[in-house]
GROMACS .gro file of C-alpha atoms in nm:
model
  175
    1MET     CA    1 -10.148 -25.273   2.906
    2THR     CA    2  -9.907 -25.538   2.794
    3SER     CA    3  -9.831 -25.853   2.975
    4THR     CA    4  -9.443 -25.842   2.979
    5PHE     CA    5  -9.197 -25.819   3.219
    6ASN     CA    6  -8.960 -25.534   3.011
    7LEU     CA    7  -8.588 -25.418   3.085
    8SER     CA    8  -8.464 -25.078   2.937
    9TYR     CA    9  -8.148 -24.895   3.044
   10GLU     CA   10  -7.994 -24.506   3.159
   11ARG     CA   11  -7.646 -24.424   3.158
   12ASP     CA   12  -7.480 -24.121   3.317
   13ASN     CA   13  -7.113 -24.052   3.364
   14LYS     CA   14  -7.079 -24.310   3.648
   15ASN     CA   15  -7.378 -24.546   3.648
   16ILE     CA   16  -7.579 -24.777   3.462
   17VAL     CA   17  -7.954 -24.792   3.550
   18LEU     CA   18  -8.159 -25.115   3.433
   19ASN     CA   19  -8.528 -25.007   3.472
   20PHE     CA   20  -8.723 -25.296   3.493
   21GLU     CA   21  -9.118 -25.292   3.468
   22ASN     CA   22  -9.392 -25.569   3.571
   23ASN     CA   23  -9.667 -25.525   3.324
   24THR     CA   24  -9.786 -25.899   3.417
   25GLY     CA   25 -10.070 -26.010   3.641
   26SER     CA   26  -9.857 -26.189   3.903
   27ASN     CA   27  -9.556 -26.030   4.155
   28ILE     CA   28  -9.245 -26.184   3.999
   29VAL     CA   29  -8.896 -26.287   4.142
   30PHE     CA   30  -8.618 -26.246   3.882
   31LEU     CA   31  -8.243 -26.251   3.891
   32ALA     CA   32  -8.016 -25.962   3.769
   33PRO     CA   33  -7.639 -26.014   3.701
   34ASN     CA   34  -7.434 -25.865   3.929
   35ALA     CA   35  -7.161 -25.766   3.672
   36ILE     CA   36  -7.266 -25.601   3.324
   37GLU     CA   37  -7.000 -25.641   3.048
   38PHE     CA   38  -6.944 -25.432   2.748
   39GLU     CA   39  -6.784 -25.530   2.434
   40SER     CA   40  -6.617 -25.257   2.204
   41LEU     CA   41  -6.737 -25.262   1.864
   42LYS     CA   42  -6.403 -25.200   1.727
   43ASN     CA   43  -6.213 -25.490   1.875
   44LYS     CA   44  -6.436 -25.715   2.054
   45ASN     CA   45  -6.205 -25.612   2.382
   46TYR     CA   46  -6.467 -25.625   2.671
   47GLN     CA   47  -6.262 -25.652   2.999
   48ASP     CA   48  -6.195 -25.310   3.046
   49VAL     CA   49  -6.587 -25.158   3.044
   50TYR     CA   50  -6.796 -25.288   3.261
   51ALA     CA   51  -7.078 -25.215   3.556
   52VAL     CA   52  -7.090 -25.358   3.886
   53ILE     CA   53  -7.385 -25.414   4.089
   54LYS     CA   54  -7.411 -25.144   4.377
   55PRO     CA   55  -7.448 -25.310   4.703
   56ASP     CA   56  -7.772 -25.345   4.922
   57GLN     CA   57  -8.048 -25.380   4.636
   58PRO     CA   58  -8.168 -25.749   4.632
   59ASN     CA   59  -8.432 -25.911   4.837
   60LYS     CA   60  -8.240 -26.001   5.147
   61ASP     CA   61  -8.459 -26.370   5.213
   62TYR     CA   62  -8.432 -26.487   4.859
   63GLN     CA   63  -8.058 -26.369   4.818
   64LYS     CA   64  -7.967 -26.591   5.118
   65ILE     CA   65  -8.082 -26.905   4.953
   66LEU     CA   66  -7.960 -26.849   4.628
   67ASP     CA   67  -7.634 -26.790   4.774
   68SER     CA   68  -7.676 -27.093   4.983
   69LEU     CA   69  -7.743 -27.262   4.652
   70TYR     CA   70  -7.409 -27.122   4.508
   71LYS     CA   71  -7.215 -27.283   4.779
   72LYS     CA   72  -7.327 -27.581   4.758
   73THR     CA   73  -7.298 -27.610   4.410
   74LEU     CA   74  -6.933 -27.528   4.464
   75ILE     CA   75  -6.882 -27.766   4.710
   76ASP     CA   76  -7.052 -28.036   4.523
   77GLU     CA   77  -6.836 -27.967   4.193
   78GLY     CA   78  -6.513 -27.976   4.451
   79MET     CA   79  -6.467 -27.617   4.452
   80GLN     CA   80  -6.533 -27.526   4.811
   81GLY     CA   81  -6.247 -27.301   4.808
   82LEU     CA   82  -6.403 -27.079   4.597
   83THR     CA   83  -6.686 -27.011   4.890
   84ASP     CA   84  -6.517 -26.747   5.032
   85LEU     CA   85  -6.392 -26.581   4.722
   86LYS     CA   86  -6.700 -26.442   4.599
   87ARG     CA   87  -6.676 -26.064   4.468
   88PRO     CA   88  -6.931 -25.822   4.430
   89SER     CA   89  -6.924 -25.879   4.039
   90ASP     CA   90  -6.947 -26.260   4.077
   91GLY     CA   91  -7.341 -26.436   4.040
   92HIS     CA   92  -7.692 -26.283   4.038
   93SER     CA   93  -7.911 -26.062   4.258
   94VAL     CA   94  -8.255 -26.147   4.357
   95PHE     CA   95  -8.561 -25.922   4.321
   96CYS     CA   96  -8.917 -25.917   4.387
   97LEU     CA   97  -9.138 -25.689   4.181
   98LYS     CA   98  -9.515 -25.665   4.243
   99LYS     CA   99  -9.764 -25.653   3.964
  100GLY     CA  100  -9.772 -25.332   3.760
  101GLY     CA  101  -9.474 -25.200   3.977
  102SER     CA  102  -9.114 -25.082   3.816
  103LEU     CA  103  -8.750 -25.089   3.953
  104LYS     CA  104  -8.441 -24.947   3.914
  105VAL     CA  105  -8.167 -25.140   3.951
  106TYR     CA  106  -7.800 -24.936   3.992
  107TYR     CA  107  -7.469 -25.040   3.847
  108ASN     CA  108  -7.141 -24.845   3.909
  109LEU     CA  109  -6.969 -24.813   3.574
  110VAL     CA  110  -6.610 -24.900   3.535
  111VAL     CA  111  -6.348 -24.790   3.286
  112ARG     CA  112  -6.050 -24.923   3.302
  113LYS     CA  113  -5.751 -24.712   3.198
  114THR     CA  114  -5.647 -24.988   2.930
  115ALA     CA  115  -5.995 -24.955   2.749
  116THR     CA  116  -5.984 -24.799   2.389
  117PRO     CA  117  -6.179 -24.537   2.292
  118SER     CA  118  -6.455 -24.684   2.126
  119LYS     CA  119  -6.852 -24.722   2.114
  120TYR     CA  120  -6.932 -25.031   2.350
  121LYS     CA  121  -7.261 -25.249   2.334
  122GLN     CA  122  -7.351 -25.422   2.667
  123ILE     CA  123  -7.307 -25.840   2.625
  124TYR     CA  124  -7.631 -25.973   2.749
  125TYR     CA  125  -7.629 -26.314   2.809
  126PRO     CA  126  -7.974 -26.493   2.838
  127TYR     CA  127  -8.047 -26.701   3.162
  128LYS     CA  128  -8.225 -26.940   2.931
  129ARG     CA  129  -7.877 -27.014   2.772
  130GLY     CA  130  -7.695 -27.036   3.084
  131MET     CA  131  -7.985 -27.289   3.181
  132GLN     CA  132  -7.916 -27.498   2.893
  133GLU     CA  133  -7.518 -27.540   2.859
  134ASN     CA  134  -7.282 -27.654   3.075
  135TYR     CA  135  -7.231 -27.345   3.299
  136LEU     CA  136  -7.171 -27.352   3.661
  137GLU     CA  137  -7.491 -27.131   3.725
  138LYS     CA  138  -7.685 -27.410   3.586
  139ASP     CA  139  -7.720 -27.588   3.862
  140TYR     CA  140  -7.797 -27.337   4.116
  141LEU     CA  141  -8.007 -27.109   3.904
  142GLY     CA  142  -8.210 -27.420   3.793
  143ASN     CA  143  -8.268 -27.528   4.173
  144PHE     CA  144  -8.361 -27.181   4.267
  145SER     CA  145  -8.602 -27.131   3.960
  146LYS     CA  146  -8.779 -27.426   4.094
  147LEU     CA  147  -8.847 -27.316   4.463
  148ASN     CA  148  -9.173 -27.171   4.598
  149PHE     CA  149  -9.221 -26.826   4.620
  150GLY     CA  150  -9.555 -26.800   4.765
  151LYS     CA  151  -9.794 -26.569   4.533
  152ALA     CA  152  -9.500 -26.465   4.304
  153LYS     CA  153  -9.366 -26.648   4.045
  154PHE     CA  154  -9.020 -26.686   3.901
  155VAL     CA  155  -8.947 -26.524   3.583
  156LEU     CA  156  -8.624 -26.620   3.414
  157GLN     CA  157  -8.560 -26.343   3.183
  158PRO     CA  158  -8.735 -25.976   3.130
  159VAL     CA  159  -8.837 -25.879   2.727
  160ILE     CA  160  -8.536 -25.624   2.632
  161GLU     CA  161  -8.658 -25.280   2.530
  162ASP     CA  162  -8.366 -25.135   2.387
  163SER     CA  163  -7.964 -25.253   2.383
  164LEU     CA  164  -7.757 -25.007   2.587
  165PHE     CA  165  -7.461 -24.860   2.397
  166ILE     CA  166  -7.190 -24.643   2.565
  167ASN     CA  167  -6.926 -24.415   2.430
  168ILE     CA  168  -6.602 -24.449   2.560
  169THR     CA  169  -6.359 -24.150   2.474
  170GLU     CA  170  -6.005 -24.068   2.526
  171LYS     CA  171  -6.113 -23.863   2.842
  172ASP     CA  172  -6.250 -24.166   2.986
  173THR     CA  173  -5.938 -24.424   2.943
  174ASP     CA  174  -5.638 -24.187   2.980
  175TYR     CA  175  -5.548 -24.346   2.639
   0.00000   0.00000   0.00000
């Protein structure tokens, strides 16, 4: 058994499933994006194909903490008007995974009618990059990662086992 935290994918016609597997010796707390974007390999257009996390999957206690840190960051940055405008695709969801356990996180796949038929690849933004660069998420993700999670430890990002490619056809787009 390896000592890694892994991520792999599944896809059907309407859903994307992220499979997280904890092969570490600890219970872990981690974040998953609320939206997954896909980029066309033909024209780098990615606004038309995305997946949004299905509701009621995160750990509620930790999610409340993360959401409050997000709101505080918006207020500190003078953007308090955005606190009530959060969409389901914005931000991150928090999960707690016991050692040796696995978890499936479900997303609804959205293909807008303006998408072009193509092969699409998931764009995976590493949290490490987001924490080092000047993103709004830097402050609240950084503060969240430093919290005490009891017997669980915070893990910034899983090891990605495979990339997710999806084929969008004319039938999918009404192109």
